C-alpha positions as a Python dict, from the first residue, in 0.01 Angstrom:
ca = {
    (1, 'X'): (0, 0, 0),
    (2, 'X'): (242, -277, -96),
    (3, 'X'): (618, -242, -124),
    (4, 'X'): (808, -520, -299),
    (5, 'X'): (1150, -600, -155),
    (6, 'X'): (1381, -845, -332),
    (7, 'X'): (1534, -1119, -121),
    (8, 'X'): (1869, -1078, -292),
    (9, 'X'): (2007, -737, -380),
    (10, 'X'): (2155, -878, -705),
    (11, 'X'): (1805, -937, -838),
    (12, 'X'): (1712, -569, -811),
    (13, 'X'): (1665, -392, -1145),
    (14, 'X'): (1569, -31, -1168),
    (15, 'X'): (1288, 31, -1416),
    (16, 'X'): (1341, 367, -1578),
    (17, 'X'): (1138, 395, -1899),
    (18, 'X'): (799, 229, -1954),
    (19, 'X'): (883, -49, -1710),
    (20, 'X'): (1209, -131, -1890),
    (21, 'X'): (1563, -109, -1762),
    (22, 'X'): (1794, 142, -1928),
    (23, 'X'): (1963, -136, -2127),
    (24, 'X'): (1630, -275, -2251),
    (25, 'X'): (1503, 72, -2340),
    (26, 'X'): (1816, 163, -2542),
    (27, 'X'): (1810, -162, -2740),
    (28, 'X'): (1433, -130, -2796),
    (29, 'X'): (1480, 218, -2944),
    (30, 'X'): (1770, 97, -3160),
    (31, 'X'): (1560, -199, -3279),
    (32, 'X'): (1268, 30, -3370),
    (33, 'X'): (1501, 262, -3563),
    (34, 'X'): (1648, -32, -3758),
    (35, 'X'): (1299, -171, -3828),
    (36, 'X'): (1171, 161, -3963),
    (37, 'X'): (1480, 211, -4182),
    (38, 'X'): (1457, -144, -4321),
    (39, 'X'): (1082, -114, -4382),
    (40, 'X'): (1097, 207, -4582),
    (41, 'X'): (1410, 96, -4769),
    (42, 'X'): (1271, -243, -4874),
    (43, 'X'): (889, -216, -4902),
    (44, 'X'): (895, -94, -5264),
    (45, 'X'): (1169, -334, -5375),
    (46, 'X'): (1062, -657, -5202),
    (47, 'X'): (696, -606, -5129),
    (48, 'X'): (515, -553, -4800),
    (49, 'X'): (523, -910, -4664),
    (50, 'X'): (892, -978, -4733),
    (51, 'X'): (990, -633, -4604),
    (52, 'X'): (815, -699, -4271),
    (53, 'X'): (995, -1034, -4234),
    (54, 'X'): (1328, -863, -4303),
    (55, 'X'): (1237, -604, -4038),
    (56, 'X'): (1174, -882, -3785),
    (57, 'X'): (1511, -1039, -3870),
    (58, 'X'): (1679, -699, -3842),
    (59, 'X'): (1531, -633, -3497),
    (60, 'X'): (1613, -980, -3357),
    (61, 'X'): (1979, -906, -3265),
    (62, 'X'): (1879, -589, -3079),
    (63, 'X'): (1605, -775, -2893),
    (64, 'X'): (1854, -1047, -2799),
    (65, 'X'): (2112, -796, -2679),
    (66, 'X'): (1861, -602, -2476),
    (67, 'X'): (1638, -867, -2323),
    (68, 'X'): (1803, -1209, -2316),
    (69, 'X'): (1995, -1328, -2011),
    (70, 'X'): (2142, -1675, -1965),
    (71, 'X'): (2282, -1777, -1625),
    (72, 'X'): (2283, -1413, -1524),
    (73, 'X'): (2491, -1306, -1824),
    (74, 'X'): (2372, -1067, -2095),
    (75, 'X'): (2371, -1187, -2455),
    (76, 'X'): (2713, -1048, -2550),
    (77, 'X'): (2882, -1228, -2258),
    (78, 'X'): (2706, -1551, -2357),
    (79, 'X'): (2834, -1505, -2713),
    (80, 'X'): (3190, -1441, -2590),
    (81, 'X'): (3176, -1749, -2365),
    (82, 'X'): (3051, -1956, -2658),
    (83, 'X'): (3336, -1830, -2879),
    (84, 'X'): (3589, -1919, -2612),
    (85, 'X'): (3461, -2271, -2561),
    (86, 'X'): (3405, -2356, -2928),
    (87, 'X'): (3681, -2176, -3114),
    (88, 'X'): (3946, -2012, -2892),
    (89, 'X'): (4003, -2286, -2631),
    (90, 'X'): (3837, -2600, -2763),
    (91, 'X'): (3895, -2913, -2556),
    (92, 'X'): (3779, -3260, -2631),
    (93, 'X'): (3710, -3469, -2326),
    (94, 'X'): (3758, -3838, -2374),
    (95, 'X'): (3568, -4061, -2140),
    (96, 'X'): (3755, -4379, -2064),
    (97, 'X'): (3558, -4579, -1814),
    (98, 'X'): (3752, -4802, -1577),
    (99, 'X'): (3612, -5098, -1391),
    (100, 'X'): (3805, -5119, -1065),
    (101, 'X'): (3613, -5425, -961),
    (102, 'X'): (3712, -5608, -1279),
    (103, 'X'): (4077, -5510, -1236),
    (104, 'X'): (4078, -5639, -878),
    (105, 'X'): (3904, -5964, -968),
    (106, 'X'): (4068, -6019, -1309),
    (107, 'X'): (4288, -6309, -1200),
    (108, 'X'): (4014, -6503, -1025),
    (109, 'X'): (3777, -6443, -1318),
    (110, 'X'): (4041, -6569, -1558),
    (111, 'X'): (4101, -6875, -1340),
    (112, 'X'): (3730, -6956, -1327),
    (113, 'X'): (3704, -6924, -1702),
    (114, 'X'): (4001, -7156, -1740),
    (115, 'X'): (4234, -6917, -1917),
    (116, 'X'): (4487, -6923, -1625),
    (117, 'X'): (4631, -7230, -1467),
    (118, 'X'): (4709, -7253, -1097),
    (119, 'X'): (5080, -7231, -1174),
    (120, 'X'): (5036, -6907, -1370),
    (121, 'X'): (4816, -6767, -1092),
    (122, 'X'): (5085, -6847, -829),
    (123, 'X'): (5352, -6673, -1036),
    (124, 'X'): (5129, -6364, -1070),
    (125, 'X'): (5073, -6355, -693),
    (126, 'X'): (5450, -6390, -628),
    (127, 'X'): (5518, -6106, -867),
    (128, 'X'): (5261, -5889, -691),
    (129, 'X'): (5413, -5968, -349),
    (130, 'X'): (5760, -5878, -475),
    (131, 'X'): (5633, -5549, -611),
    (132, 'X'): (5464, -5456, -284),
    (133, 'X'): (5777, -5548, -85),
    (134, 'X'): (5994, -5339, -317),
    (135, 'X'): (5755, -5045, -285),
    (136, 'X'): (5755, -5073, 95),
    (137, 'X'): (6135, -5091, 101),
    (138, 'X'): (6164, -4783, -123),
    (139, 'X'): (5920, -4601, 102),
    (140, 'X'): (6124, -4685, 412),
    (141, 'X'): (6443, -4562, 244),
    (142, 'X'): (6284, -4236, 142),
    (143, 'X'): (6154, -4195, 499),
    (144, 'X'): (6506, -4244, 648),
    (145, 'X'): (6649, -3983, 410),
    (146, 'X'): (6393, -3728, 515),
    (147, 'X'): (6463, -3777, 886),
    (148, 'X'): (6834, -3699, 846),
}
């Protein structure tokens, strides 16, 4: 005799009716009821073939609600999550790539290409040194204020 034990308790599903869970059984019965109603209502008006296709389309939502799971969520939770992401809270993410290497090497690249002269490069370096000194000085002042 073999007894199957799930590794994770979350994966356990109790089969109640014909090997189906209660949720699957309820939606299967509802789908069959809808299919029978649609078939008898439409077979004389649309013909046998079209009526059966309408029955299939009528049962599809019940089959989806009862049987489909995506990332552990039932179909109605997937639909609600889709509504939230597409219509309630839509966000557009803009990708703006940055090349840190190019930014660091921009001056030397420009100098090699001849678009910067040595004089312009020296003035850029002086400006950068002044900025770093000013930042260090501001940092020291803020540090002294905190100590008091």
